[in-house]
XYZ file of C-alpha atoms in Angstrom:
499
model
C -50.096 53.221 -127.048
C -47.494 50.540 -126.759
C -44.785 53.172 -127.201
C -46.126 55.211 -124.292
C -46.287 52.144 -122.073
C -42.640 51.248 -122.852
C -41.485 54.775 -122.046
C -43.390 54.768 -118.752
C -41.954 51.409 -117.759
C -38.386 52.535 -118.510
C -38.734 55.699 -116.407
C -40.360 53.803 -113.570
C -37.615 51.180 -113.570
C -34.920 53.925 -113.621
C -36.547 55.633 -110.621
C -36.688 52.367 -108.653
C -32.995 51.703 -109.365
C -32.063 55.212 -108.213
C -34.008 54.800 -104.965
C -32.377 51.422 -104.382
C -28.864 52.886 -104.853
C -29.600 55.713 -102.399
C -30.957 53.218 -99.876
C -27.840 51.014 -100.186
C -25.504 53.978 -99.746
C -27.458 55.128 -96.695
C -27.282 51.640 -95.177
C -23.538 51.480 -95.696
C -23.011 54.939 -94.196
C -25.244 54.167 -91.238
C -23.520 50.833 -90.706
C -20.078 52.407 -90.693
C -21.259 55.200 -88.419
C -22.889 52.821 -85.982
C -19.809 50.646 -86.000
C -17.659 53.704 -85.355
C -19.950 54.840 -82.530
C -19.980 51.339 -81.054
C -16.189 51.066 -81.293
C -15.776 54.499 -79.733
C -18.098 53.581 -76.888
C -16.180 50.330 -76.362
C -12.864 52.199 -76.216
C -14.319 54.709 -73.780
C -15.725 51.892 -71.624
C -12.412 50.034 -71.603
C -10.527 53.227 -70.791
C -12.943 53.957 -67.948
C -12.582 50.415 -66.602
C -8.795 50.606 -66.894
C -8.801 53.915 -65.073
C -11.020 52.519 -62.340
C -8.818 49.423 -62.027
C -5.686 51.574 -61.898
C -7.278 53.773 -59.254
C -8.327 50.679 -57.308
C -4.812 49.222 -57.544
C -3.353 52.526 -56.373
C -5.837 52.635 -53.533
C -5.028 49.045 -52.533
C -1.296 49.720 -52.700
C -1.623 52.699 -50.362
C -4.215 51.158 -48.049
C -2.845 50.491 -44.570
C -3.827 47.207 -42.909
C -3.827 47.537 -39.139
C -3.303 44.229 -37.343
C -2.643 43.277 -33.771
C -0.473 40.243 -33.145
C -3.367 37.780 -32.730
C -4.903 38.873 -36.047
C -1.505 38.826 -37.738
C -0.969 35.249 -36.546
C -4.317 34.199 -38.053
C -3.387 35.851 -41.359
C 0.029 34.198 -41.254
C -1.505 30.734 -40.774
C -3.883 31.395 -43.648
C -1.320 32.713 -46.143
C 1.844 30.801 -45.237
C 2.923 28.407 -47.983
C 4.853 26.248 -45.515
C 1.691 25.767 -43.421
C -0.246 24.918 -46.581
C 2.401 22.376 -47.584
C 2.204 20.729 -44.167
C -1.584 20.669 -44.399
C -1.322 18.973 -47.801
C 0.963 16.415 -46.188
C -1.772 15.703 -43.631
C -4.365 15.299 -46.387
C -2.031 12.898 -48.185
C -1.631 10.830 -45.005
C -5.431 10.621 -44.666
C -5.730 9.304 -48.225
C -3.028 6.718 -47.578
C -4.795 5.600 -44.407
C -8.014 5.102 -46.358
C -6.041 3.201 -48.982
C -4.619 0.917 -46.292
C -8.140 0.033 -45.130
C -8.993 -1.024 -48.677
C -6.428 -3.837 -48.390
C -9.222 -6.030 -46.943
C -11.127 -5.873 -50.231
C -10.842 -8.850 -52.598
C -8.796 -8.699 -55.773
C -11.257 -8.974 -58.667
C -10.003 -8.989 -62.233
C -11.256 -9.792 -65.711
C -9.038 -11.556 -68.212
C -9.439 -12.559 -71.849
C -7.460 -14.767 -74.228
C -7.536 -15.005 -77.985
C -5.391 -17.643 -79.712
C -5.061 -18.453 -83.401
C -3.661 -21.947 -84.040
C -1.914 -22.932 -87.242
C -4.513 -25.674 -87.666
C -7.454 -27.058 -85.710
C -6.707 -29.886 -83.280
C -8.425 -32.894 -84.844
C -8.130 -36.657 -84.703
C -9.665 -39.547 -86.656
C -10.916 -42.728 -85.003
C -8.894 -45.809 -85.980
C -11.797 -47.753 -87.590
C -11.009 -50.725 -89.897
C -14.028 -51.094 -92.170
C -12.642 -54.366 -93.534
C -13.221 -56.052 -90.193
C -16.968 -55.410 -90.439
C -18.930 -58.231 -92.092
C -20.132 -57.305 -95.569
C -23.722 -58.075 -94.693
C -23.678 -55.500 -91.925
C -21.538 -52.990 -93.754
C -23.892 -52.999 -96.726
C -26.807 -51.790 -94.665
C -27.797 -48.169 -95.194
C -27.783 -47.214 -91.522
C -24.375 -48.752 -90.958
C -22.960 -46.954 -93.951
C -24.254 -43.676 -92.503
C -22.650 -44.448 -89.131
C -19.365 -45.416 -90.746
C -19.436 -42.178 -92.726
C -19.802 -40.150 -89.550
C -17.071 -42.072 -87.753
C -14.693 -41.554 -90.629
C -14.904 -37.744 -90.162
C -12.132 -36.204 -87.964
C -13.116 -35.248 -84.400
C -12.391 -31.538 -83.583
C -10.942 -31.102 -80.107
C -10.145 -27.396 -80.552
C -10.878 -25.039 -83.407
C -8.286 -22.840 -85.049
C -9.524 -19.612 -83.340
C -9.966 -19.806 -79.572
C -11.514 -17.052 -77.412
C -11.664 -17.564 -73.641
C -12.474 -15.057 -70.874
C -12.570 -15.317 -67.096
C -13.547 -13.332 -64.015
C -11.008 -14.063 -61.257
C -11.454 -13.361 -57.540
C -8.674 -13.710 -54.959
C -9.236 -12.946 -51.282
C -6.464 -13.371 -48.696
C -7.880 -15.134 -45.647
C -4.672 -14.943 -43.638
C -1.526 -12.987 -44.477
C 0.375 -13.077 -41.197
C -1.172 -9.822 -39.957
C 0.394 -7.782 -42.755
C -2.818 -5.968 -43.654
C -3.776 -5.202 -40.060
C -0.343 -3.848 -39.155
C -0.229 -1.920 -42.425
C -3.469 -0.158 -41.455
C -2.043 0.670 -38.023
C 1.111 2.080 -39.614
C -0.972 4.277 -41.925
C -2.978 5.537 -38.943
C 0.229 6.334 -37.056
C 1.550 8.164 -40.133
C -1.611 10.305 -40.200
C -1.207 11.182 -36.514
C 2.445 12.020 -37.124
C 1.459 14.335 -39.998
C -1.015 16.050 -37.655
C 1.690 16.536 -35.017
C 4.026 17.891 -37.692
C 1.351 20.437 -38.641
C 0.925 21.439 -34.977
C 4.687 21.812 -34.623
C 4.833 23.942 -37.767
C 2.154 26.266 -36.387
C 3.966 26.654 -33.055
C 7.243 27.394 -34.818
C 5.374 29.865 -37.030
C 4.123 31.554 -33.844
C 7.714 32.083 -32.675
C 8.837 33.190 -36.134
C 6.021 35.707 -36.515
C 6.618 37.079 -33.005
C 10.206 37.821 -34.015
C 9.158 39.531 -37.271
C 6.084 41.355 -35.937
C 7.623 42.732 -32.755
C 10.862 43.338 -34.628
C 8.948 45.770 -36.838
C 7.474 47.429 -33.738
C 10.927 47.675 -32.159
C 12.335 49.274 -35.313
C 9.422 51.747 -35.406
C 9.784 52.733 -31.752
C 13.568 53.050 -32.008
C 13.013 55.363 -34.962
C 10.585 57.410 -32.860
C 13.108 57.631 -30.005
C 15.812 58.799 -32.384
C 13.409 61.280 -34.000
C 12.746 62.758 -30.575
C 16.484 62.777 -29.906
C 17.000 64.556 -33.217
C 14.414 67.179 -32.238
C 16.177 67.613 -28.895
C 19.564 67.937 -30.587
C 18.103 70.485 -33.008
C 16.667 72.503 -30.132
C 19.972 72.338 -28.267
C 21.838 73.485 -31.395
C 19.488 76.456 -31.801
C 19.876 77.360 -28.113
C 23.654 77.181 -28.503
C 23.516 79.584 -31.462
C 21.398 82.032 -29.485
C 23.703 81.809 -26.468
C 26.729 82.374 -28.702
C 25.116 85.473 -30.166
C 24.529 86.815 -26.669
C 28.157 86.099 -25.792
C 27.402 83.577 -23.070
C 29.248 80.601 -24.668
C 32.131 80.092 -27.045
C 31.800 79.018 -30.668
C 33.276 75.636 -29.704
C 30.097 74.789 -27.811
C 28.076 75.488 -30.959
C 30.304 73.178 -32.993
C 29.895 70.435 -30.394
C 26.107 70.824 -30.579
C 26.220 70.744 -34.389
C 28.291 67.532 -34.424
C 25.839 65.928 -31.990
C 22.927 66.969 -34.233
C 24.591 65.485 -37.324
C 25.279 62.190 -35.534
C 21.712 61.980 -34.256
C 20.376 62.745 -37.735
C 22.446 59.922 -39.233
C 21.238 57.530 -36.537
C 17.652 58.542 -37.219
C 18.059 57.876 -40.952
C 19.617 54.496 -40.202
C 16.712 53.665 -37.882
C 14.202 54.731 -40.552
C 15.878 52.419 -43.049
C 15.822 49.563 -40.520
C 12.121 50.167 -39.935
C 11.468 50.089 -43.676
C 13.272 46.749 -43.994
C 11.413 45.325 -40.974
C 8.087 46.463 -42.466
C 8.916 44.776 -45.768
C 9.739 41.572 -43.898
C 6.394 41.734 -42.078
C 4.481 42.397 -45.318
C 6.231 39.464 -46.951
C 5.558 37.123 -44.025
C 1.851 37.974 -43.964
C 1.596 38.250 -47.768
C -0.287 41.510 -47.154
C 0.878 44.978 -48.266
C 1.284 47.938 -45.910
C 0.762 46.131 -42.615
C 0.762 48.443 -39.614
C 1.332 46.573 -36.322
C -0.899 47.915 -33.570
C 0.300 45.849 -30.616
C 2.436 47.597 -28.029
C 6.003 46.735 -27.131
C 5.298 46.623 -23.409
C 4.680 44.013 -20.721
C 2.232 43.659 -17.867
C 3.573 43.146 -14.378
C 2.118 39.630 -14.171
C 4.078 36.795 -12.533
C 4.786 33.592 -14.423
C 3.543 30.221 -13.271
C 6.134 27.923 -11.641
C 8.848 26.439 -13.808
C 7.657 22.896 -13.046
C 4.294 23.743 -14.612
C 5.862 24.683 -17.950
C 8.138 21.630 -17.928
C 5.191 19.331 -17.295
C 3.116 20.971 -20.041
C 6.006 20.781 -22.503
C 6.661 17.094 -21.874
C 2.982 16.228 -22.119
C 1.843 18.277 -25.105
C 4.739 19.459 -27.278
C 4.297 17.972 -30.788
C 7.946 16.952 -31.099
C 7.657 14.526 -28.182
C 4.282 13.282 -29.404
C 5.898 12.615 -32.776
C 8.708 10.718 -31.019
C 6.109 8.507 -29.287
C 4.454 7.861 -32.644
C 7.800 6.842 -34.136
C 8.196 4.284 -31.327
C 4.706 2.927 -32.074
C 5.513 2.827 -35.787
C 8.713 0.880 -35.077
C 6.722 -1.666 -33.038
C 4.212 -2.129 -35.843
C 7.021 -2.386 -38.403
C 8.570 -5.165 -36.304
C 5.267 -7.059 -36.280
C 4.924 -6.432 -39.998
C 8.365 -7.945 -40.606
C 7.442 -10.982 -38.522
C 4.444 -11.542 -40.793
C 6.768 -12.690 -43.581
C 7.474 -15.846 -41.530
C 3.785 -16.761 -41.298
C 1.821 -18.847 -43.816
C -0.451 -17.198 -46.355
C -3.918 -18.555 -47.066
C -6.120 -17.268 -49.878
C -9.512 -18.154 -51.279
C -9.972 -17.942 -55.019
C -12.653 -18.404 -57.592
C -13.209 -17.782 -61.268
C -15.990 -17.829 -63.798
C -15.027 -18.849 -67.336
C -16.847 -17.826 -70.499
C -15.997 -18.576 -74.132
C -17.341 -18.433 -77.647
C -19.958 -20.913 -78.777
C -17.652 -23.189 -80.777
C -18.552 -26.899 -80.680
C -15.150 -28.331 -79.850
C -14.702 -31.049 -77.270
C -12.146 -29.231 -75.106
C -14.171 -26.014 -74.934
C -17.406 -27.862 -74.172
C -15.657 -29.894 -71.490
C -14.217 -26.783 -69.821
C -15.926 -26.022 -66.439
C -17.979 -22.853 -66.070
C -16.595 -21.865 -62.660
C -14.162 -23.023 -60.012
C -13.486 -22.138 -56.361
C -10.824 -23.220 -53.925
C -8.261 -22.464 -51.236
C -4.512 -22.050 -51.525
C -1.797 -21.859 -48.880
C 1.892 -21.056 -49.004
C 4.693 -21.165 -46.455
C 8.083 -19.749 -47.420
C 10.924 -21.986 -46.265
C 13.866 -20.180 -47.810
C 13.738 -16.856 -49.661
C 16.325 -14.251 -50.734
C 14.255 -11.504 -49.046
C 16.500 -11.382 -45.913
C 13.526 -11.814 -43.596
C 15.610 -12.398 -40.469
C 17.793 -9.344 -41.055
C 14.772 -7.128 -41.740
C 13.110 -8.301 -38.536
C 16.289 -7.605 -36.571
C 16.572 -4.166 -38.194
C 12.972 -3.416 -37.173
C 13.807 -4.276 -33.547
C 16.848 -1.985 -33.705
C 14.672 0.804 -35.154
C 12.436 0.519 -32.108
C 15.420 0.886 -29.774
C 16.647 3.838 -31.855
C 13.272 5.586 -31.588
C 13.217 5.076 -27.827
C 16.704 6.562 -27.485
C 15.738 9.575 -29.609
C 12.650 10.109 -27.453
C 14.771 10.037 -24.297
C 17.263 12.527 -25.763
C 14.481 14.824 -26.990
C 12.930 14.784 -23.513
C 16.212 15.883 -21.945
C 16.797 18.626 -24.510
C 13.268 20.009 -24.264
C 13.435 19.991 -20.473
C 16.674 21.972 -20.608
C 15.295 24.331 -23.264
C 12.188 25.006 -21.178
C 14.304 25.744 -18.105
C 16.564 28.122 -20.044
C 13.628 29.881 -21.693
C 11.815 30.240 -18.380
C 14.897 31.697 -16.687
C 15.500 34.090 -19.578
C 11.873 35.238 -19.679
C 11.823 35.824 -15.913
C 15.070 37.814 -16.030
C 14.019 39.941 -18.993
C 10.680 40.767 -17.382
C 12.514 42.027 -14.309
C 15.036 43.884 -16.444
C 12.258 45.611 -18.371
C 10.645 46.675 -15.107
C 13.898 47.910 -13.575
C 14.753 50.078 -16.591
C 11.798 52.353 -15.853
C 13.803 53.989 -13.052
C 16.781 54.476 -15.378
C 14.548 56.280 -17.855
C 13.120 58.541 -15.147
C 16.624 59.372 -13.926
C 17.862 60.099 -17.466
C 14.936 62.440 -18.138
C 15.492 64.398 -14.932
C 19.213 64.622 -15.620
C 18.535 65.940 -19.132
C 16.240 68.649 -17.759
C 18.873 69.721 -15.242
C 21.644 69.832 -17.842
C 19.500 71.791 -20.303
C 18.570 74.360 -17.636
C 22.176 74.593 -16.505
C 23.316 75.084 -20.122
C 20.876 77.963 -20.594
C 22.323 79.597 -17.468
C 25.899 79.023 -18.615
C 26.588 76.486 -15.867
C 26.942 73.419 -18.135
C 28.673 72.641 -21.408
C 27.259 71.242 -24.632
C 29.065 68.000 -23.923
C 27.151 67.561 -20.672
C 23.809 68.182 -22.401
C 24.686 65.802 -25.207
C 25.757 63.135 -22.727
C 22.430 63.532 -20.937
C 20.549 63.220 -24.243
C 22.521 60.110 -25.177
C 21.866 58.604 -21.735
C 18.097 59.060 -22.133
C 18.221 57.763 -25.683
C 20.204 54.689 -24.605
C 17.875 53.997 -21.660
C 14.775 54.157 -23.873
C 16.280 51.935 -26.570
C 17.585 49.501 -23.953
C 14.146 49.216 -22.375
C 12.437 48.638 -25.713
C 15.067 46.071 -26.692
C 14.582 44.370 -23.332
C 10.817 44.300 -23.909
C 11.373 42.805 -27.372
C 13.636 40.078 -25.999
C 11.224 39.378 -23.144
C 8.309 39.054 -25.568
C 10.267 36.609 -27.732
C 11.183 34.552 -24.658
C 7.551 34.484 -23.550
C 6.445 33.496 -27.057
C 8.930 30.626 -27.059
C 7.955 29.552 -23.540
C 4.237 29.419 -24.321
C 4.891 27.748 -27.676
C 6.881 25.029 -25.894
C 4.026 24.464 -23.463
C 1.470 24.675 -26.311
C -0.396 27.503 -24.571
C -0.093 30.365 -27.019
C -3.437 31.804 -25.885
C -1.864 32.478 -22.471
C 0.825 34.577 -24.170
C -1.514 37.510 -24.774
C -2.254 37.827 -21.058
C 1.274 39.130 -20.398
C 1.156 41.970 -22.936
C -0.417 45.387 -22.696
């Protein structure tokens, strides 16, 4: 019976081991398979995401951003690093102004002192026990007193720890703090005017870049049309030569004109590409397509005196010059403060360890008081600094006067130039009409054998030159208007003169 039980147990144990091995192998295989499936799915997901990102990047790189000039100016102000730097300068000036106001706060500090002496400071009382009568000295109480008096008195222990809270508050400093606050406020205003000036200069700069790209695009279009006209004239010349109406020389002349126009068109296309890159870089936006037109409205300008008055009253450069005069005045008062007395209130609270030494126990817990100081002679060159501050004020006033003259002259020149270019742009419309009519006549005459290729080409060049001249005149007029309205700080009025 026992033998049968042993055999059964061995077979059962062998079967369990076999099942366990199969289960382990299955787990390993399933684990590897699941890991492989998971890894494959991860690779597929990453590849899909990479493909989507690549497609998105390609889409973004080919996406065209259409902007009129007003929108482009907003984008330029938002993305320009120079504008951001000037804005950071303004934020810095605000922090410094706040810091100047904090000069009226007291100066509170905590100090601590630890000193280790080579030996405690002690002293014995000079008591002569022999001078005391024996009857008194023999008493028990007297002996106890004499024993105490014979011990050294500790004035200061070997380890000394002292701390203090100190408060100093200037009651009068010759106006230094007040004038310092005013200087910081002036510096903040000057930083604000510098930011305004930077934005106005950015307006002029962007007008040059933005409308420069439009000019390059429209010149390319004019030359493309001229190339089409030259191609048509060349084909007409070939047909007329085949019919025996013109000589081969006329065909060669037409071919040379076509080649020249083609080269000019390629040069214009390259110029437009460069101008577009400059615009994309300025706006920090790819594929910008300017939508504003290179044309002017027939709207008269306000009187010259109006622009001069607005420039002198609102242009940031003159406002900054006024602030420099105010800063020089405050700096002069600040320099004079060094001659004035200084009065401060002070107080301190002293704390120490609990040692029972006479000096520590006799030390006061707190103290308050007033202090005053008047400098009689110092190496700080106070007189020379005060004189230099007065000279700085005169210098700032002279610079303001010179800036006023220069800005007045600049406004007058810009106004005259803008007025002339507006009239020139308007007058060129008749030249374009004449050139178009002349080209039609020459082309018809050439088809009838009454005109040469040279006459047709001259007519084409005249129309091409008139169109380019008008567009260049419009570009120059727009830049002059942009400068004029930037000087008068009325850039919103600029858009009312454009179509």
